[in-house]
C-alpha cells in the first residue's frame, strides 16, 4: 500500500479520495491541478537518516515511501536519479559566491530530469491496468515517456511541437513510440493530446494535469538534500516551463523539512526565457497568468500557457525566492561557460538556470558566502543545433604540421 491519503485542489482546496478523480479537480476543470497528500507519520517511521544511510539503492526509488506507488512490482529497471553534484570552484570565484554546485540531470537514462516523472507515471499506469499511455511535451517528457514505455512494453502515443529538436524526435522514434508532430507549438500539441485522451481514454502522463508526475520530480529535491549531508544550499536555480519541475523540487525539500530531516529550506530561483516568461510576469504583477508566444531557443521551457504556474509561483513565494528571465544570448553564453568550466554539457533550458545565476550575480543580488546549486536539467547532445549556436567554428587544416602551427598561431593560443 502507498501512503497516499488523498488529493487536494491547488485552486479551491477541495479534497478528494485517490480513486475519485483521474486528473484535475472536477470543480475547477483544467486549472484545478491536484496535489497528492500523504500520511507523513507513517512515512517518518520508514525514512529516517539512519535507514537511508543503510540503504544501498542508488536510484530515486530509495524514496519509494514518499511516492504514490503501492509496491515495487511495476518499477522498470532503467536507473533514475542519484545524479552527481559537482562543485565548480572556478565559476564560484568568477561569480563571487561562496560555493557553486551543479547537479547533472543529463545523467538520467533518457538524458533529462523528466525520467524522474516518467518512471513514476509508467509504474502508476501499470498499477492501474492502463494499456496505452500518452503525453504532450516540448520534447524531453516525450522522449522520457517513450523510453519508459519501451521498457514496460506499453504502447505510447506522443505529441510534440513540429519544432522539437531532432535529437529528441530521434529518441522518440527509436523507442518505438507513435510520434505526432503538431503544427503550431506546444500549446497546440497539448490541446490535441487532451482531445485524444478524451476520445480514446489513454493514460495521460502530461505532468501539467497528472498529479502523480510531480511526485517523481520531487525526488530531485529529496536527493539533493541527502547528497549534501542534510545541509541544503542557500539557493537552488531551476529553469521553468510548465512549472512542474520547480514545484516538485520544492515539495521534496518541504517534505524533508516537515519530517525533520533538514532544519532550513533553500530559496528557489525560477528561471524563464525572456522570449516566453508568463510565470515570471504573473508573479511580478501578483495576478493571473497571461499566455505568451514561444520565442526562445530553449525549447524545453518554451511554454506559452503553463499549466502548473500556481504550484510554481507558490513554491518560489514560500521559499522567499524569485523569478528571473534571461535572453537567448545569455542562455548561449551560459551553455558555453558552464560546459567549458565544468565539463557538464547541458541543453539550452538547463543552461538557462545557470544564466539566471549569472544575471543575479551581475545585479549584486547574491550574498558573497552563499552556497548555490544549479540544476542542469538535460544533456546538451539532445539539441546539437542549439549548442552549435553557442560556439565558434572548429579549425580546419590539411593534415600538415606547419599548417596546424599557422592555424593555432592565428587563433592566438598561449601554447603556440
Ligand atoms: C521540462 C524541462 C524543464 C522545465 O520543467 P517544467 O516542469 O516544464 O517547468 C527544464 N529543463 C529541461 C531540460 C526540461 O526538459
Ligand atoms: Zn478545485
Short mmCIF file of C-alpha atoms and ligand atoms in Angstrom, two decimals:
data_model
loop_
_atom_site.label_atom_id
_atom_site.label_comp_id
_atom_site.label_asym_id
_atom_site.label_seq_id
_atom_site.Cartn_x
_atom_site.Cartn_y
_atom_site.Cartn_z
CA UNK A 1 0.00 0.00 0.00
CA UNK A 2 1.15 3.54 -0.74
CA UNK A 3 0.97 6.25 1.93
CA UNK A 4 -1.28 8.47 -0.17
CA UNK A 5 -4.24 9.77 1.85
CA UNK A 6 -5.96 11.77 -0.88
CA UNK A 7 -5.71 14.68 -3.29
CA UNK A 8 -6.28 18.43 -2.80
CA UNK A 9 -7.03 21.04 -5.47
CA UNK A 10 -4.39 23.82 -5.53
CA UNK A 11 -7.06 26.31 -6.66
CA UNK A 12 -10.13 25.69 -4.48
CA UNK A 13 -8.66 23.46 -1.76
CA UNK A 14 -11.30 20.73 -2.21
CA UNK A 15 -10.10 17.28 -1.10
CA UNK A 16 -10.73 14.08 -2.99
CA UNK A 17 -10.26 10.37 -2.47
CA UNK A 18 -7.49 8.97 -4.64
CA UNK A 19 -9.95 6.85 -6.58
CA UNK A 20 -12.50 9.64 -7.08
CA UNK A 21 -10.57 11.65 -9.69
CA UNK A 22 -8.25 10.80 -12.52
CA UNK A 23 -6.50 14.09 -13.34
CA UNK A 24 -7.71 17.57 -12.32
CA UNK A 25 -10.32 18.96 -9.91
CA UNK A 26 -13.83 18.34 -11.27
CA UNK A 27 -14.99 21.70 -9.88
CA UNK A 28 -12.15 23.80 -11.32
CA UNK A 29 -11.51 21.92 -14.56
CA UNK A 30 -8.08 22.00 -16.15
CA UNK A 31 -6.87 24.85 -13.89
CA UNK A 32 -7.58 22.71 -10.84
CA UNK A 33 -4.25 20.88 -10.57
CA UNK A 34 -4.27 18.39 -7.71
CA UNK A 35 -1.65 17.92 -5.05
CA UNK A 36 -1.02 14.44 -3.61
CA UNK A 37 -1.40 14.17 0.19
CA UNK A 38 0.41 11.61 2.36
CA UNK A 39 0.42 10.08 5.81
CA UNK A 40 3.70 11.65 6.92
CA UNK A 41 3.61 9.99 10.30
CA UNK A 42 3.84 6.56 8.73
CA UNK A 43 6.46 7.74 6.24
CA UNK A 44 8.56 9.24 9.04
CA UNK A 45 8.92 5.77 10.55
CA UNK A 46 10.42 4.44 7.33
CA UNK A 47 12.52 7.32 6.03
CA UNK A 48 14.95 8.14 8.79
CA UNK A 49 18.53 9.29 8.30
CA UNK A 50 19.81 6.04 9.75
CA UNK A 51 17.67 3.89 7.47
CA UNK A 52 18.64 5.92 4.43
CA UNK A 53 22.33 5.66 5.33
CA UNK A 54 21.99 1.89 5.32
CA UNK A 55 20.06 1.72 2.04
CA UNK A 56 22.33 0.50 -0.80
CA UNK A 57 19.85 1.60 -3.52
CA UNK A 58 21.44 4.37 -5.57
CA UNK A 59 18.34 5.48 -7.50
CA UNK A 60 15.35 7.66 -6.76
CA UNK A 61 13.44 4.55 -5.63
CA UNK A 62 15.17 4.92 -2.27
CA UNK A 63 12.37 7.41 -1.59
CA UNK A 64 9.59 4.97 -2.51
CA UNK A 65 7.60 5.52 0.74
CA UNK A 66 7.16 9.15 -0.42
CA UNK A 67 5.88 8.14 -3.86
CA UNK A 68 2.31 7.31 -4.94
CA UNK A 69 3.05 3.67 -5.75
CA UNK A 70 1.71 0.59 -3.99
CA UNK A 71 4.87 -1.53 -4.23
CA UNK A 72 7.91 -2.32 -6.38
CA UNK A 73 6.12 -4.63 -8.77
CA UNK A 74 5.86 -2.23 -11.71
CA UNK A 75 9.18 -0.39 -11.43
CA UNK A 76 11.23 -0.54 -14.61
CA UNK A 77 14.92 -1.47 -14.45
CA UNK A 78 16.19 1.79 -16.05
CA UNK A 79 18.10 3.58 -13.30
CA UNK A 80 16.92 7.09 -12.47
CA UNK A 81 18.33 9.65 -10.09
CA UNK A 82 21.22 9.77 -7.65
CA UNK A 83 22.78 12.02 -10.29
CA UNK A 84 26.10 13.61 -9.39
CA UNK A 85 26.52 17.03 -7.81
CA UNK A 86 29.76 18.67 -8.89
CA UNK A 87 31.50 21.57 -7.25
CA UNK A 88 32.57 24.36 -9.62
CA UNK A 89 35.11 26.44 -7.69
CA UNK A 90 36.40 28.47 -10.65
CA UNK A 91 32.91 29.60 -11.62
CA UNK A 92 32.09 30.33 -7.98
CA UNK A 93 35.16 32.60 -7.85
CA UNK A 94 34.17 34.36 -11.06
CA UNK A 95 30.62 34.94 -9.82
CA UNK A 96 31.67 35.93 -6.31
CA UNK A 97 29.64 33.32 -4.44
CA UNK A 98 30.76 31.04 -1.62
CA UNK A 99 30.15 27.73 -3.36
CA UNK A 100 28.66 26.65 -6.68
CA UNK A 101 27.21 23.17 -7.15
CA UNK A 102 25.92 21.73 -10.42
CA UNK A 103 23.58 18.75 -10.38
CA UNK A 104 23.87 16.89 -13.69
CA UNK A 105 20.41 15.58 -14.52
CA UNK A 106 21.57 14.77 -18.04
CA UNK A 107 22.90 11.54 -16.48
CA UNK A 108 19.42 10.02 -16.31
CA UNK A 109 18.58 7.14 -18.71
CA UNK A 110 16.99 9.26 -21.45
CA UNK A 111 19.27 12.17 -20.56
CA UNK A 112 16.92 14.55 -18.76
CA UNK A 113 15.29 15.33 -15.43
CA UNK A 114 11.97 14.12 -16.88
CA UNK A 115 12.90 10.48 -16.20
CA UNK A 116 12.09 11.09 -12.54
CA UNK A 117 8.47 11.72 -13.54
CA UNK A 118 8.09 9.20 -16.37
CA UNK A 119 9.33 6.34 -14.23
CA UNK A 120 6.58 7.05 -11.71
CA UNK A 121 3.98 7.71 -14.43
CA UNK A 122 4.57 4.40 -16.17
CA UNK A 123 4.58 2.43 -12.90
CA UNK A 124 1.35 4.13 -11.91
CA UNK A 125 -0.21 3.37 -15.32
CA UNK A 126 0.72 -0.31 -14.95
CA UNK A 127 -0.70 -0.42 -11.40
CA UNK A 128 -3.96 0.97 -12.67
CA UNK A 129 -4.08 -1.56 -15.51
CA UNK A 130 -3.82 1.05 -18.26
CA UNK A 131 -2.94 -0.25 -21.70
CA UNK A 132 -1.96 2.90 -23.60
CA UNK A 133 -0.05 5.94 -22.44
CA UNK A 134 0.33 9.38 -23.96
CA UNK A 135 1.65 12.87 -23.31
CA UNK A 136 2.18 16.24 -24.87
CA UNK A 137 5.60 17.66 -24.32
CA UNK A 138 8.13 20.19 -25.51
CA UNK A 139 10.38 17.16 -26.12
CA UNK A 140 12.08 15.74 -23.03
CA UNK A 141 8.98 14.48 -21.24
CA UNK A 142 8.10 12.83 -24.51
CA UNK A 143 11.41 11.09 -25.09
CA UNK A 144 11.49 10.07 -21.46
CA UNK A 145 7.99 8.62 -21.52
CA UNK A 146 8.81 6.79 -24.74
CA UNK A 147 11.86 5.23 -23.08
CA UNK A 148 9.95 4.02 -20.04
CA UNK A 149 7.02 2.82 -22.15
CA UNK A 150 9.55 0.85 -24.22
CA UNK A 151 10.99 -0.71 -21.07
CA UNK A 152 7.49 -1.63 -19.90
CA UNK A 153 6.32 -2.86 -23.30
CA UNK A 154 3.45 -0.40 -23.33
CA UNK A 155 2.31 1.43 -26.46
CA UNK A 156 2.87 5.20 -26.30
CA UNK A 157 1.49 7.98 -28.45
CA UNK A 158 3.42 11.23 -28.16
CA UNK A 159 2.51 14.77 -29.17
CA UNK A 160 5.33 17.27 -29.65
CA UNK A 161 5.58 20.61 -31.44
CA UNK A 162 6.83 20.27 -35.02
CA UNK A 163 9.82 22.41 -33.98
CA UNK A 164 11.09 19.87 -31.39
CA UNK A 165 14.88 19.33 -31.74
CA UNK A 166 15.88 16.42 -33.95
CA UNK A 167 17.73 14.59 -31.17
CA UNK A 168 14.58 14.36 -29.09
CA UNK A 169 12.45 13.25 -32.04
CA UNK A 170 15.09 10.61 -32.86
CA UNK A 171 14.79 9.31 -29.28
CA UNK A 172 11.01 9.04 -29.62
CA UNK A 173 11.20 7.11 -32.86
CA UNK A 174 13.96 4.77 -31.75
CA UNK A 175 12.00 3.90 -28.59
CA UNK A 176 9.15 2.84 -30.88
CA UNK A 177 6.54 5.41 -29.88
CA UNK A 178 3.88 6.68 -32.24
CA UNK A 179 5.10 10.23 -32.77
CA UNK A 180 2.79 13.08 -33.71
CA UNK A 181 4.46 16.36 -34.69
CA UNK A 182 1.83 19.03 -34.17
CA UNK A 183 1.80 22.26 -36.13
CA UNK A 184 1.61 25.47 -34.08
CA UNK A 185 3.74 24.95 -30.97
CA UNK A 186 3.48 23.18 -27.63
CA UNK A 187 0.13 24.73 -26.65
CA UNK A 188 -1.47 23.16 -29.73
CA UNK A 189 0.22 19.81 -29.06
CA UNK A 190 -1.13 19.91 -25.50
CA UNK A 191 -4.70 20.61 -26.67
CA UNK A 192 -4.64 17.86 -29.28
CA UNK A 193 -3.33 15.38 -26.71
CA UNK A 194 -6.15 16.34 -24.32
CA UNK A 195 -8.68 15.69 -27.06
CA UNK A 196 -7.15 12.33 -27.92
CA UNK A 197 -7.25 11.33 -24.24
CA UNK A 198 -10.93 12.28 -24.04
CA UNK A 199 -11.63 10.34 -27.24
CA UNK A 200 -9.65 7.13 -26.64
CA UNK A 201 -9.15 7.00 -22.88
CA UNK A 202 -5.35 6.65 -22.96
CA UNK A 203 -3.45 7.30 -19.74
CA UNK A 204 -2.24 10.91 -19.77
CA UNK A 205 1.31 11.38 -18.49
CA UNK A 206 1.28 15.14 -19.09
CA UNK A 207 2.82 16.47 -15.91
CA UNK A 208 0.63 19.51 -16.14
CA UNK A 209 -2.57 17.56 -15.47
CA UNK A 210 -1.50 14.26 -13.94
CA UNK A 211 -0.97 14.86 -10.20
CA UNK A 212 1.33 11.86 -9.75
CA UNK A 213 4.06 13.02 -12.08
CA UNK A 214 5.22 15.94 -9.94
CA UNK A 215 5.75 13.33 -7.22
CA UNK A 216 8.50 11.78 -9.32
CA UNK A 217 10.06 15.20 -9.85
CA UNK A 218 10.23 15.88 -6.15
CA UNK A 219 12.84 13.14 -5.76
CA UNK A 220 15.41 15.67 -7.04
CA UNK A 221 14.66 17.89 -4.05
CA UNK A 222 14.81 14.92 -1.67
CA UNK A 223 18.00 13.70 -3.21
CA UNK A 224 19.98 16.92 -3.24
CA UNK A 225 19.41 17.37 0.50
CA UNK A 226 20.56 13.87 1.29
CA UNK A 227 23.57 14.10 -1.05
CA UNK A 228 24.65 17.31 0.66
CA UNK A 229 24.57 15.56 4.05
CA UNK A 230 21.30 17.27 5.07
CA UNK A 231 22.87 20.70 4.73
CA UNK A 232 20.93 22.22 1.81
CA UNK A 233 22.36 25.11 -0.24
CA UNK A 234 21.14 28.69 0.25
CA UNK A 235 19.63 28.90 -3.22
CA UNK A 236 18.60 26.50 -5.95
CA UNK A 237 18.31 27.70 -9.57
CA UNK A 238 15.82 25.83 -11.77
CA UNK A 239 14.55 26.65 -15.26
CA UNK A 240 10.79 26.89 -15.55
CA UNK A 241 8.44 25.97 -18.43
CA UNK A 242 5.19 24.42 -17.23
CA UNK A 243 6.32 24.85 -13.63
CA UNK A 244 6.18 21.19 -12.55
CA UNK A 245 9.92 20.81 -12.05
CA UNK A 246 10.39 23.68 -9.62
CA UNK A 247 7.14 22.79 -7.83
CA UNK A 248 8.30 19.20 -7.49
CA UNK A 249 11.71 20.14 -6.14
CA UNK A 250 10.06 22.40 -3.57
CA UNK A 251 7.67 19.68 -2.50
CA UNK A 252 10.53 17.25 -1.91
CA UNK A 253 12.55 19.76 0.09
CA UNK A 254 9.48 20.73 2.12
CA UNK A 255 8.73 17.10 2.94
CA UNK A 256 12.16 16.62 4.48
CA UNK A 257 11.59 19.80 6.45
CA UNK A 258 8.26 18.54 7.68
CA UNK A 259 9.77 15.18 8.60
CA UNK A 260 12.55 16.98 10.49
CA UNK A 261 15.46 15.73 8.36
CA UNK A 262 16.54 19.28 7.43
CA UNK A 263 16.10 22.36 9.57
CA UNK A 264 16.05 25.03 6.87
CA UNK A 265 14.90 25.24 3.25
CA UNK A 266 16.77 26.91 0.37
CA UNK A 267 15.34 29.81 -1.63
CA UNK A 268 14.27 28.85 -5.12
CA UNK A 269 15.03 30.92 -8.20
CA UNK A 270 12.80 30.11 -11.17
CA UNK A 271 14.45 31.00 -14.47
CA UNK A 272 12.41 31.66 -17.60
CA UNK A 273 13.44 32.76 -21.08
CA UNK A 274 12.87 36.43 -21.93
CA UNK A 275 11.04 35.37 -25.07
CA UNK A 276 8.48 33.36 -23.07
CA UNK A 277 8.11 34.33 -19.41
CA UNK A 278 4.41 34.12 -18.47
CA UNK A 279 5.01 32.74 -14.96
CA UNK A 280 7.61 35.37 -14.10
CA UNK A 281 5.23 38.09 -15.28
CA UNK A 282 2.26 36.68 -13.32
CA UNK A 283 4.50 36.57 -10.23
CA UNK A 284 5.63 40.18 -10.77
CA UNK A 285 2.17 41.59 -11.08
CA UNK A 286 0.71 39.25 -8.44
CA UNK A 287 -2.04 38.49 -10.89
CA UNK A 288 -3.33 35.81 -13.18
CA UNK A 289 -1.39 34.18 -15.93
CA UNK A 290 -1.47 35.63 -19.44
CA UNK A 291 -0.23 33.26 -22.16
CA UNK A 292 2.72 34.47 -24.26
CA UNK A 293 4.22 33.43 -27.60
CA UNK A 294 7.02 30.82 -27.51
CA UNK A 295 10.00 32.88 -28.65
CA UNK A 296 13.17 31.24 -27.36
CA UNK A 297 15.68 28.65 -28.50
CA UNK A 298 15.35 26.96 -25.08
CA UNK A 299 12.64 24.66 -26.42
CA UNK A 300 12.12 22.80 -23.13
CA UNK A 301 10.92 25.95 -21.39
CA UNK A 302 9.07 27.46 -24.38
CA UNK A 303 5.63 27.07 -22.80
CA UNK A 304 3.16 29.78 -23.75
CA UNK A 305 0.40 28.58 -21.44
CA UNK A 306 1.98 26.89 -18.41
CA UNK A 307 -0.42 24.58 -16.59
CA UNK A 308 1.36 24.32 -13.30
CA UNK A 309 2.01 28.00 -12.76
CA UNK A 310 0.10 28.19 -9.48
CA UNK A 311 2.24 25.48 -7.90
CA UNK A 312 5.41 27.03 -9.35
CA UNK A 313 4.63 30.50 -8.05
CA UNK A 314 3.66 29.13 -4.66
CA UNK A 315 6.99 27.27 -4.46
CA UNK A 316 9.00 30.40 -5.20
CA UNK A 317 6.97 32.57 -2.82
CA UNK A 318 7.02 30.10 0.05
CA UNK A 319 10.77 29.78 -0.30
CA UNK A 320 11.25 33.58 -0.28
CA UNK A 321 12.83 33.21 -3.72
CA UNK A 322 12.26 34.98 -7.02
CA UNK A 323 11.84 34.56 -10.76
CA UNK A 324 14.30 35.90 -13.30
CA UNK A 325 14.29 35.90 -17.11
CA UNK A 326 17.32 35.55 -19.39
CA UNK A 327 17.76 36.26 -23.09
CA UNK A 328 18.71 33.66 -25.67
CA UNK A 329 22.15 35.31 -25.91
CA UNK A 330 22.60 34.85 -22.16
CA UNK A 331 21.46 31.23 -22.44
CA UNK A 332 24.02 30.51 -25.17
CA UNK A 333 26.79 32.18 -23.18
CA UNK A 334 25.74 30.21 -20.10
CA UNK A 335 25.82 26.95 -22.02
CA UNK A 336 29.35 27.57 -23.24
CA UNK A 337 30.66 28.90 -19.94
CA UNK A 338 29.21 26.11 -17.82
CA UNK A 339 30.41 23.38 -20.17
CA UNK A 340 33.90 24.83 -20.59
CA UNK A 341 34.38 25.34 -16.84
CA UNK A 342 32.88 22.11 -15.51
CA UNK A 343 32.66 19.51 -18.28
CA UNK A 344 28.88 19.42 -17.91
CA UNK A 345 27.23 19.89 -21.32
CA UNK A 346 23.61 20.86 -20.79
CA UNK A 347 20.91 21.84 -23.26
CA UNK A 348 19.66 25.45 -23.53
CA UNK A 349 16.92 25.03 -20.90
CA UNK A 350 19.44 23.53 -18.48
CA UNK A 351 21.90 26.34 -19.15
CA UNK A 352 19.16 28.92 -18.58
CA UNK A 353 19.29 28.10 -14.86
CA UNK A 354 22.99 28.95 -14.80
CA UNK A 355 22.26 32.05 -16.91
CA UNK A 356 19.83 33.17 -14.21
CA UNK A 357 22.61 32.83 -11.65
CA UNK A 358 24.97 34.92 -13.78
CA UNK A 359 22.27 37.57 -14.10
CA UNK A 360 21.56 37.77 -10.36
CA UNK A 361 25.27 37.83 -9.59
CA UNK A 362 25.77 40.73 -12.01
CA UNK A 363 22.88 42.59 -10.40
CA UNK A 364 24.53 42.17 -7.00
CA UNK A 365 21.56 40.22 -5.70
CA UNK A 366 23.57 37.41 -4.07
CA UNK A 367 25.48 37.27 -0.80
CA UNK A 368 29.25 36.66 -1.03
CA UNK A 369 29.20 33.49 1.01
CA UNK A 370 26.05 31.96 -0.47
CA UNK A 371 26.04 28.30 -1.41
CA UNK A 372 24.29 27.89 -4.75
CA UNK A 373 23.03 24.82 -6.58
CA UNK A 374 22.16 24.88 -10.28
CA UNK A 375 20.01 22.15 -11.80
CA UNK A 376 21.41 21.20 -15.20
CA UNK A 377 18.14 19.61 -16.30
CA UNK A 378 19.05 17.95 -19.59
CA UNK A 379 22.00 16.76 -21.66
CA UNK A 380 23.33 19.06 -24.38
CA UNK A 381 23.54 16.32 -27.03
CA UNK A 382 19.75 16.39 -27.24
CA UNK A 383 19.98 19.67 -29.08
CA UNK A 384 23.21 19.83 -31.06
CA UNK A 385 21.90 22.62 -33.28
CA UNK A 386 21.33 24.76 -30.18
CA UNK A 387 24.83 24.05 -28.92
CA UNK A 388 26.43 24.94 -32.25
CA UNK A 389 24.86 28.40 -31.99
CA UNK A 390 26.77 28.90 -28.75
CA UNK A 391 30.23 28.23 -30.15
CA UNK A 392 32.57 29.26 -32.93
CA UNK A 393 33.74 27.09 -35.83
CA UNK A 394 36.46 24.47 -35.37
CA UNK A 395 39.87 24.92 -37.03
CA UNK A 396 40.10 23.31 -40.46
CA UNK A 397 43.54 22.36 -41.76
CA UNK A 398 45.18 19.98 -44.20
CA UNK A 399 46.98 17.09 -42.49
CA UNK A 400 50.22 19.08 -42.21
CA UNK A 401 52.07 20.22 -39.05
CA UNK A 402 53.09 23.61 -40.46
CA UNK A 403 49.52 24.37 -41.48
CA UNK A 404 48.45 23.37 -37.97
CA UNK A 405 51.09 25.68 -36.44
CA UNK A 406 49.81 28.61 -38.53
CA UNK A 407 46.19 27.88 -37.67
CA UNK A 408 46.96 27.67 -33.94
CA UNK A 409 49.00 30.88 -34.07
CA UNK A 410 46.21 32.67 -35.91
CA UNK A 411 43.84 31.56 -33.18
CA UNK A 412 46.22 33.07 -30.62
CA UNK A 413 46.55 30.21 -28.16
CA UNK A 414 49.20 30.85 -25.48
CA UNK A 415 50.72 27.41 -26.12
CA UNK A 416 51.84 28.07 -29.73
C1 LIG B 1 10.85 20.18 -18.85
C2 LIG B 1 12.16 20.83 -18.67
C3 LIG B 1 12.33 21.96 -17.88
C4 LIG B 1 11.21 22.69 -17.18
O1 LIG B 1 10.32 21.89 -16.48
P1 LIG B 1 8.80 22.34 -16.28
O2 LIG B 1 8.22 21.31 -15.44
O3 LIG B 1 8.19 22.39 -17.65
O4 LIG B 1 8.83 23.69 -15.65
C5 LIG B 1 13.61 22.46 -17.75
N1 LIG B 1 14.66 21.91 -18.38
C6 LIG B 1 14.53 20.83 -19.15
C7 LIG B 1 15.74 20.26 -19.80
C8 LIG B 1 13.28 20.25 -19.32
O5 LIG B 1 13.17 19.19 -20.12
ZN1 LIG B 2 -10.71 22.88 -7.43
#
